[in-house]
PDB file of C-alpha atoms in Angstrom:
ATOM      1  CA  UNK A  29      45.304 -15.223 -10.524  1.00  0.00           C
ATOM      2  CA  UNK A  30      43.185 -18.808  -9.795  1.00  0.00           C
ATOM      3  CA  UNK A  31      40.906 -20.662 -12.404  1.00  0.00           C
ATOM      4  CA  UNK A  32      37.874 -18.123 -10.967  1.00  0.00           C
ATOM      5  CA  UNK A  33      39.214 -15.101 -12.961  1.00  0.00           C
ATOM      6  CA  UNK A  34      38.560 -16.864 -16.369  1.00  0.00           C
ATOM      7  CA  UNK A  35      35.264 -18.820 -15.861  1.00  0.00           C
ATOM      8  CA  UNK A  36      32.528 -17.656 -18.078  1.00  0.00           C
ATOM      9  CA  UNK A  37      31.051 -14.971 -15.788  1.00  0.00           C
ATOM     10  CA  UNK A  38      34.140 -13.398 -15.681  1.00  0.00           C
ATOM     11  CA  UNK A  39      34.560 -13.528 -18.959  1.00  0.00           C
ATOM     12  CA  UNK A  40      31.797 -11.606 -19.933  1.00  0.00           C
ATOM     13  CA  UNK A  41      32.772  -8.894 -16.980  1.00  0.00           C
ATOM     14  CA  UNK A  42      35.879  -8.723 -19.335  1.00  0.00           C
ATOM     15  CA  UNK A  43      33.428  -8.725 -22.572  1.00  0.00           C
ATOM     16  CA  UNK A  44      31.437  -5.913 -21.424  1.00  0.00           C
ATOM     17  CA  UNK A  45      35.040  -3.629 -20.641  1.00  0.00           C
ATOM     18  CA  UNK A  46      36.281  -4.753 -23.952  1.00  0.00           C
ATOM     19  CA  UNK A  47      33.341  -3.002 -25.421  1.00  0.00           C
ATOM     20  CA  UNK A  48      33.472   0.226 -23.722  1.00  0.00           C
ATOM     21  CA  UNK A  49      36.064   1.563 -26.833  1.00  0.00           C
ATOM     22  CA  UNK A  50      33.923   0.037 -29.105  1.00  0.00           C
ATOM     23  CA  UNK A  51      30.476   2.148 -28.259  1.00  0.00           C
ATOM     24  CA  UNK A  52      33.150   5.422 -27.978  1.00  0.00           C
ATOM     25  CA  UNK A  53      34.510   4.153 -31.308  1.00  0.00           C
ATOM     26  CA  UNK A  54      32.037   4.601 -33.410  1.00  0.00           C
ATOM     27  CA  UNK A  55      31.054   7.804 -33.131  1.00  0.00           C
ATOM     28  CA  UNK A  56      35.407   8.422 -34.285  1.00  0.00           C
ATOM     29  CA  UNK A  57      34.512   6.266 -37.919  1.00  0.00           C
ATOM     30  CA  UNK A  58      34.938   8.667 -40.706  1.00  0.00           C
ATOM     31  CA  UNK A  59      31.870   9.461 -41.709  1.00  0.00           C
ATOM     32  CA  UNK A  60      31.819   8.350 -44.508  1.00  0.00           C
ATOM     33  CA  UNK A  61      31.940   5.060 -43.313  1.00  0.00           C
ATOM     34  CA  UNK A  62      29.144   5.341 -40.701  1.00  0.00           C
ATOM     35  CA  UNK A  63      26.336   7.459 -41.064  1.00  0.00           C
ATOM     36  CA  UNK A  64      25.199   9.293 -37.445  1.00  0.00           C
ATOM     37  CA  UNK A  65      21.841   7.116 -37.716  1.00  0.00           C
ATOM     38  CA  UNK A  66      24.316   3.978 -38.218  1.00  0.00           C
ATOM     39  CA  UNK A  67      26.550   4.843 -35.497  1.00  0.00           C
ATOM     40  CA  UNK A  68      23.403   5.507 -33.159  1.00  0.00           C
ATOM     41  CA  UNK A  69      22.035   2.337 -34.069  1.00  0.00           C
ATOM     42  CA  UNK A  70      25.693   0.456 -33.243  1.00  0.00           C
ATOM     43  CA  UNK A  71      26.035   2.197 -30.623  1.00  0.00           C
ATOM     44  CA  UNK A  72      22.904   1.517 -28.880  1.00  0.00           C
ATOM     45  CA  UNK A  73      23.184  -2.161 -29.709  1.00  0.00           C
ATOM     46  CA  UNK A  74      26.248  -2.563 -27.809  1.00  0.00           C
ATOM     47  CA  UNK A  75      24.902  -0.705 -24.908  1.00  0.00           C
ATOM     48  CA  UNK A  76      22.206  -2.951 -24.501  1.00  0.00           C
ATOM     49  CA  UNK A  77      24.780  -6.015 -24.955  1.00  0.00           C
ATOM     50  CA  UNK A  78      26.838  -4.833 -22.722  1.00  0.00           C
ATOM     51  CA  UNK A  79      23.808  -4.413 -20.502  1.00  0.00           C
ATOM     52  CA  UNK A  80      23.020  -8.090 -20.702  1.00  0.00           C
ATOM     53  CA  UNK A  81      26.321  -9.004 -20.025  1.00  0.00           C
ATOM     54  CA  UNK A  82      25.929  -7.409 -16.495  1.00  0.00           C
ATOM     55  CA  UNK A  83      23.049  -9.543 -15.701  1.00  0.00           C
ATOM     56  CA  UNK A  84      23.969 -12.625 -17.508  1.00  0.00           C
ATOM     57  CA  UNK A  85      27.213 -12.857 -15.644  1.00  0.00           C
ATOM     58  CA  UNK A  86      25.942 -12.234 -12.006  1.00  0.00           C
ATOM     59  CA  UNK A  87      23.561 -14.862 -12.576  1.00  0.00           C
ATOM     60  CA  UNK A  88      25.137 -17.961 -13.947  1.00  0.00           C
ATOM     61  CA  UNK A  89      28.042 -16.580 -11.116  1.00  0.00           C
ATOM     62  CA  UNK A  90      25.681 -16.962  -8.470  1.00  0.00           C
ATOM     63  CA  UNK A  91      24.522 -20.343 -10.682  1.00  0.00           C
ATOM     64  CA  UNK A  92      27.026 -22.026 -11.498  1.00  0.00           C
ATOM     65  CA  UNK A  93      28.832 -21.275  -7.509  1.00  0.00           C
ATOM     66  CA  UNK A  94      31.668 -19.821  -9.829  1.00  0.00           C
ATOM     67  CA  UNK A  95      31.240 -16.166  -7.690  1.00  0.00           C
ATOM     68  CA  UNK A  96      35.433 -15.081  -6.775  1.00  0.00           C
ATOM     69  CA  UNK A  97      36.479 -12.067  -5.285  1.00  0.00           C
ATOM     70  CA  UNK A  98      38.246 -10.788  -8.421  1.00  0.00           C
ATOM     71  CA  UNK A  99      34.878 -10.836 -10.029  1.00  0.00           C
ATOM     72  CA  UNK A 100      33.138  -8.908  -7.313  1.00  0.00           C
ATOM     73  CA  UNK A 101      35.768  -6.629  -8.072  1.00  0.00           C
ATOM     74  CA  UNK A 102      35.816  -6.405 -12.109  1.00  0.00           C
ATOM     75  CA  UNK A 103      31.575  -5.954 -12.360  1.00  0.00           C
ATOM     76  CA  UNK A 104      30.994  -2.841 -11.100  1.00  0.00           C
ATOM     77  CA  UNK A 105      34.022  -1.091 -12.775  1.00  0.00           C
ATOM     78  CA  UNK A 106      33.193  -2.370 -15.977  1.00  0.00           C
ATOM     79  CA  UNK A 107      29.971  -0.907 -15.446  1.00  0.00           C
ATOM     80  CA  UNK A 108      31.218   2.241 -14.065  1.00  0.00           C
ATOM     81  CA  UNK A 109      33.418   2.135 -17.044  1.00  0.00           C
ATOM     82  CA  UNK A 110      30.937   2.331 -19.489  1.00  0.00           C
ATOM     83  CA  UNK A 111      28.204   4.249 -18.212  1.00  0.00           C
ATOM     84  CA  UNK A 112      30.787   6.688 -17.524  1.00  0.00           C
ATOM     85  CA  UNK A 113      31.878   6.308 -21.255  1.00  0.00           C
ATOM     86  CA  UNK A 114      28.195   6.061 -22.422  1.00  0.00           C
ATOM     87  CA  UNK A 115      27.597   9.411 -20.992  1.00  0.00           C
ATOM     88  CA  UNK A 116      30.370  11.584 -22.251  1.00  0.00           C
ATOM     89  CA  UNK A 117      29.704  10.445 -25.492  1.00  0.00           C
ATOM     90  CA  UNK A 118      26.132  11.841 -24.861  1.00  0.00           C
ATOM     91  CA  UNK A 119      27.668  14.806 -23.341  1.00  0.00           C
ATOM     92  CA  UNK A 120      29.855  15.660 -26.484  1.00  0.00           C
ATOM     93  CA  UNK A 121      26.297  14.740 -28.858  1.00  0.00           C
ATOM     94  CA  UNK A 122      24.529  17.417 -26.753  1.00  0.00           C
ATOM     95  CA  UNK A 123      21.971  14.636 -25.416  1.00  0.00           C
ATOM     96  CA  UNK A 124      23.173  15.293 -21.892  1.00  0.00           C
ATOM     97  CA  UNK A 125      23.379  17.998 -19.452  1.00  0.00           C
ATOM     98  CA  UNK A 126      27.069  19.049 -18.087  1.00  0.00           C
ATOM     99  CA  UNK A 127      25.054  18.994 -14.173  1.00  0.00           C
ATOM    100  CA  UNK A 128      23.547  15.027 -14.404  1.00  0.00           C
ATOM    101  CA  UNK A 129      26.865  13.863 -16.367  1.00  0.00           C
ATOM    102  CA  UNK A 130      28.889  15.283 -13.294  1.00  0.00           C
ATOM    103  CA  UNK A 131      26.242  14.053 -10.859  1.00  0.00           C
ATOM    104  CA  UNK A 132      26.295  10.837 -12.041  1.00  0.00           C
ATOM    105  CA  UNK A 133      30.229  10.507 -12.779  1.00  0.00           C
ATOM    106  CA  UNK A 134      30.487  12.225  -9.349  1.00  0.00           C
ATOM    107  CA  UNK A 135      28.784   9.453  -7.455  1.00  0.00           C
ATOM    108  CA  UNK A 136      30.771   6.855  -8.948  1.00  0.00           C
ATOM    109  CA  UNK A 137      34.286   8.321  -8.038  1.00  0.00           C
ATOM    110  CA  UNK A 138      33.328   9.034  -4.668  1.00  0.00           C
ATOM    111  CA  UNK A 139      30.989   5.819  -3.672  1.00  0.00           C
ATOM    112  CA  UNK A 140      34.086   3.618  -4.857  1.00  0.00           C
ATOM    113  CA  UNK A 141      36.447   6.237  -2.728  1.00  0.00           C
ATOM    114  CA  UNK A 142      34.219   5.948   0.096  1.00  0.00           C
ATOM    115  CA  UNK A 143      33.795   1.910  -0.252  1.00  0.00           C
ATOM    116  CA  UNK A 144      37.817   1.570  -0.171  1.00  0.00           C
ATOM    117  CA  UNK A 145      38.428   3.747   2.823  1.00  0.00           C
ATOM    118  CA  UNK A 146      35.222   1.685   4.586  1.00  0.00           C
ATOM    119  CA  UNK A 147      37.504  -1.644   3.636  1.00  0.00           C
ATOM    120  CA  UNK A 148      40.613  -0.086   5.469  1.00  0.00           C
ATOM    121  CA  UNK A 149      38.734   0.433   8.174  1.00  0.00           C
ATOM    122  CA  UNK A 150      37.022  -2.506   8.535  1.00  0.00           C
ATOM    123  CA  UNK A 151      33.457  -1.728   7.995  1.00  0.00           C
ATOM    124  CA  UNK A 152      33.101  -2.949   3.800  1.00  0.00           C
ATOM    125  CA  UNK A 153      29.717  -4.394   4.506  1.00  0.00           C
ATOM    126  CA  UNK A 154      27.996  -1.167   5.897  1.00  0.00           C
ATOM    127  CA  UNK A 155      28.193   0.223   2.314  1.00  0.00           C
ATOM    128  CA  UNK A 156      27.069  -3.097   0.332  1.00  0.00           C
ATOM    129  CA  UNK A 157      25.190  -2.050  -2.862  1.00  0.00           C
ATOM    130  CA  UNK A 158      21.762  -0.769  -1.312  1.00  0.00           C
ATOM    131  CA  UNK A 159      18.217  -1.364  -2.845  1.00  0.00           C
ATOM    132  CA  UNK A 160      18.167   2.022  -4.288  1.00  0.00           C
ATOM    133  CA  UNK A 161      21.222   2.131  -5.845  1.00  0.00           C
ATOM    134  CA  UNK A 162      20.621  -1.000  -7.881  1.00  0.00           C
ATOM    135  CA  UNK A 163      17.491   0.783  -8.733  1.00  0.00           C
ATOM    136  CA  UNK A 164      19.839   3.757 -10.114  1.00  0.00           C
ATOM    137  CA  UNK A 165      21.471   1.119 -11.848  1.00  0.00           C
ATOM    138  CA  UNK A 166      18.924   0.238 -13.896  1.00  0.00           C
ATOM    139  CA  UNK A 167      17.238   3.591 -14.902  1.00  0.00           C
ATOM    140  CA  UNK A 168      20.729   4.565 -16.165  1.00  0.00           C
ATOM    141  CA  UNK A 169      20.967   1.133 -18.261  1.00  0.00           C
ATOM    142  CA  UNK A 170      17.585   1.834 -19.785  1.00  0.00           C
ATOM    143  CA  UNK A 171      17.877   5.626 -20.352  1.00  0.00           C
ATOM    144  CA  UNK A 172      21.010   5.211 -21.957  1.00  0.00           C
ATOM    145  CA  UNK A 173      20.704   3.635 -24.804  1.00  0.00           C
ATOM    146  CA  UNK A 174      17.735   5.679 -25.239  1.00  0.00           C
ATOM    147  CA  UNK A 175      19.917   8.577 -25.358  1.00  0.00           C
ATOM    148  CA  UNK A 176      22.413   6.357 -27.343  1.00  0.00           C
ATOM    149  CA  UNK A 177      19.700   5.862 -29.957  1.00  0.00           C
ATOM    150  CA  UNK A 178      18.681   9.305 -30.368  1.00  0.00           C
ATOM    151  CA  UNK A 179      16.336   9.113 -32.945  1.00  0.00           C
ATOM    152  CA  UNK A 180      12.359   8.009 -33.637  1.00  0.00           C
ATOM    153  CA  UNK A 181      11.205   5.350 -32.512  1.00  0.00           C
ATOM    154  CA  UNK A 182       7.736   3.827 -34.394  1.00  0.00           C
ATOM    155  CA  UNK A 183       7.122   7.084 -35.568  1.00  0.00           C
ATOM    156  CA  UNK A 184       6.309   9.165 -32.632  1.00  0.00           C
ATOM    157  CA  UNK A 185       8.304   7.804 -29.477  1.00  0.00           C
ATOM    158  CA  UNK A 186      11.558  10.693 -29.280  1.00  0.00           C
ATOM    159  CA  UNK A 187      14.096   8.546 -27.538  1.00  0.00           C
ATOM    160  CA  UNK A 188      16.158  11.235 -26.983  1.00  0.00           C
ATOM    161  CA  UNK A 189      12.950  13.169 -24.650  1.00  0.00           C
ATOM    162  CA  UNK A 190      12.361   9.849 -23.001  1.00  0.00           C
ATOM    163  CA  UNK A 191      15.807   9.237 -22.267  1.00  0.00           C
ATOM    164  CA  UNK A 192      16.758  12.790 -21.014  1.00  0.00           C
ATOM    165  CA  UNK A 193      13.380  12.267 -18.436  1.00  0.00           C
ATOM    166  CA  UNK A 194      14.801   9.307 -17.540  1.00  0.00           C
ATOM    167  CA  UNK A 195      18.673   9.681 -16.501  1.00  0.00           C
ATOM    168  CA  UNK A 196      17.250  13.191 -14.584  1.00  0.00           C
ATOM    169  CA  UNK A 197      15.444  10.442 -12.857  1.00  0.00           C
ATOM    170  CA  UNK A 198      18.801   8.836 -12.686  1.00  0.00           C
ATOM    171  CA  UNK A 199      20.422  11.583 -10.926  1.00  0.00           C
ATOM    172  CA  UNK A 200      18.013  12.021  -8.459  1.00  0.00           C
ATOM    173  CA  UNK A 201      18.608   8.896  -6.985  1.00  0.00           C
ATOM    174  CA  UNK A 202      21.706   9.015  -7.768  1.00  0.00           C
ATOM    175  CA  UNK A 203      22.423  11.793  -5.055  1.00  0.00           C
ATOM    176  CA  UNK A 204      19.490  10.236  -2.922  1.00  0.00           C
ATOM    177  CA  UNK A 205      21.892   6.834  -2.764  1.00  0.00           C
ATOM    178  CA  UNK A 206      25.295   8.816  -2.454  1.00  0.00           C
ATOM    179  CA  UNK A 207      23.497  10.467   0.815  1.00  0.00           C
ATOM    180  CA  UNK A 208      22.486   7.171   1.994  1.00  0.00           C
ATOM    181  CA  UNK A 209      25.783   5.611   2.016  1.00  0.00           C
ATOM    182  CA  UNK A 210      27.190   8.868   3.403  1.00  0.00           C
ATOM    183  CA  UNK A 211      24.964   8.847   6.083  1.00  0.00           C
ATOM    184  CA  UNK A 212      25.728   5.003   6.477  1.00  0.00           C
ATOM    185  CA  UNK A 213      29.653   5.646   6.525  1.00  0.00           C
ATOM    186  CA  UNK A 214      29.191   8.383   8.806  1.00  0.00           C
ATOM    187  CA  UNK A 215      27.425   5.780  11.882  1.00  0.00           C
ATOM    188  CA  UNK A 216      29.760   3.486  11.023  1.00  0.00           C
ATOM    189  CA  UNK A 217      32.704   5.666  11.906  1.00  0.00           C
ATOM    190  CA  UNK A 218      30.770   6.646  15.328  1.00  0.00           C
ATOM    191  CA  UNK A 219      31.009   3.382  15.872  1.00  0.00           C
ATOM    192  CA  UNK A 220      34.967   2.984  15.183  1.00  0.00           C
TER     193      UNK A 220
END
């Protein structure tokens, strides 16, 4: 493995992967260690810090010219694992619908498989990350902390209600982006 696999941007991505069991784990601590609101706050902070490292690792990799194929592989894997883990916890807590969870996780699996297949037929550039995919990810990264917090901010802001609205918007964008990628992939198959 090259030294680029251990530069600061890639280490930040690894830190995001390492945070996944922490976000999940706070909900499995003994009840006398942390109250539910304390668990919610800890998970929210960990998720937000992870989301910040997602932006920071990409920024630093480009700025310092430390991009690598390994980093390009690991970054979306870390994102997908974090989102999927958070959604499963939120599903268990009853803060997100089963259908929304299935749509988002199912899309991630389907698009990952599609990208793998398109790479095998030499068409990987056709299914590169699109603008709508970036917007979908941004909406998810805002919705999930609201849902994890699961309480009231400033005496009147119901974070679960806001988070549920945003995660439904993310699910619609998820379906749209999946159809977008599949349409592009089908057009690419006609060229081969």
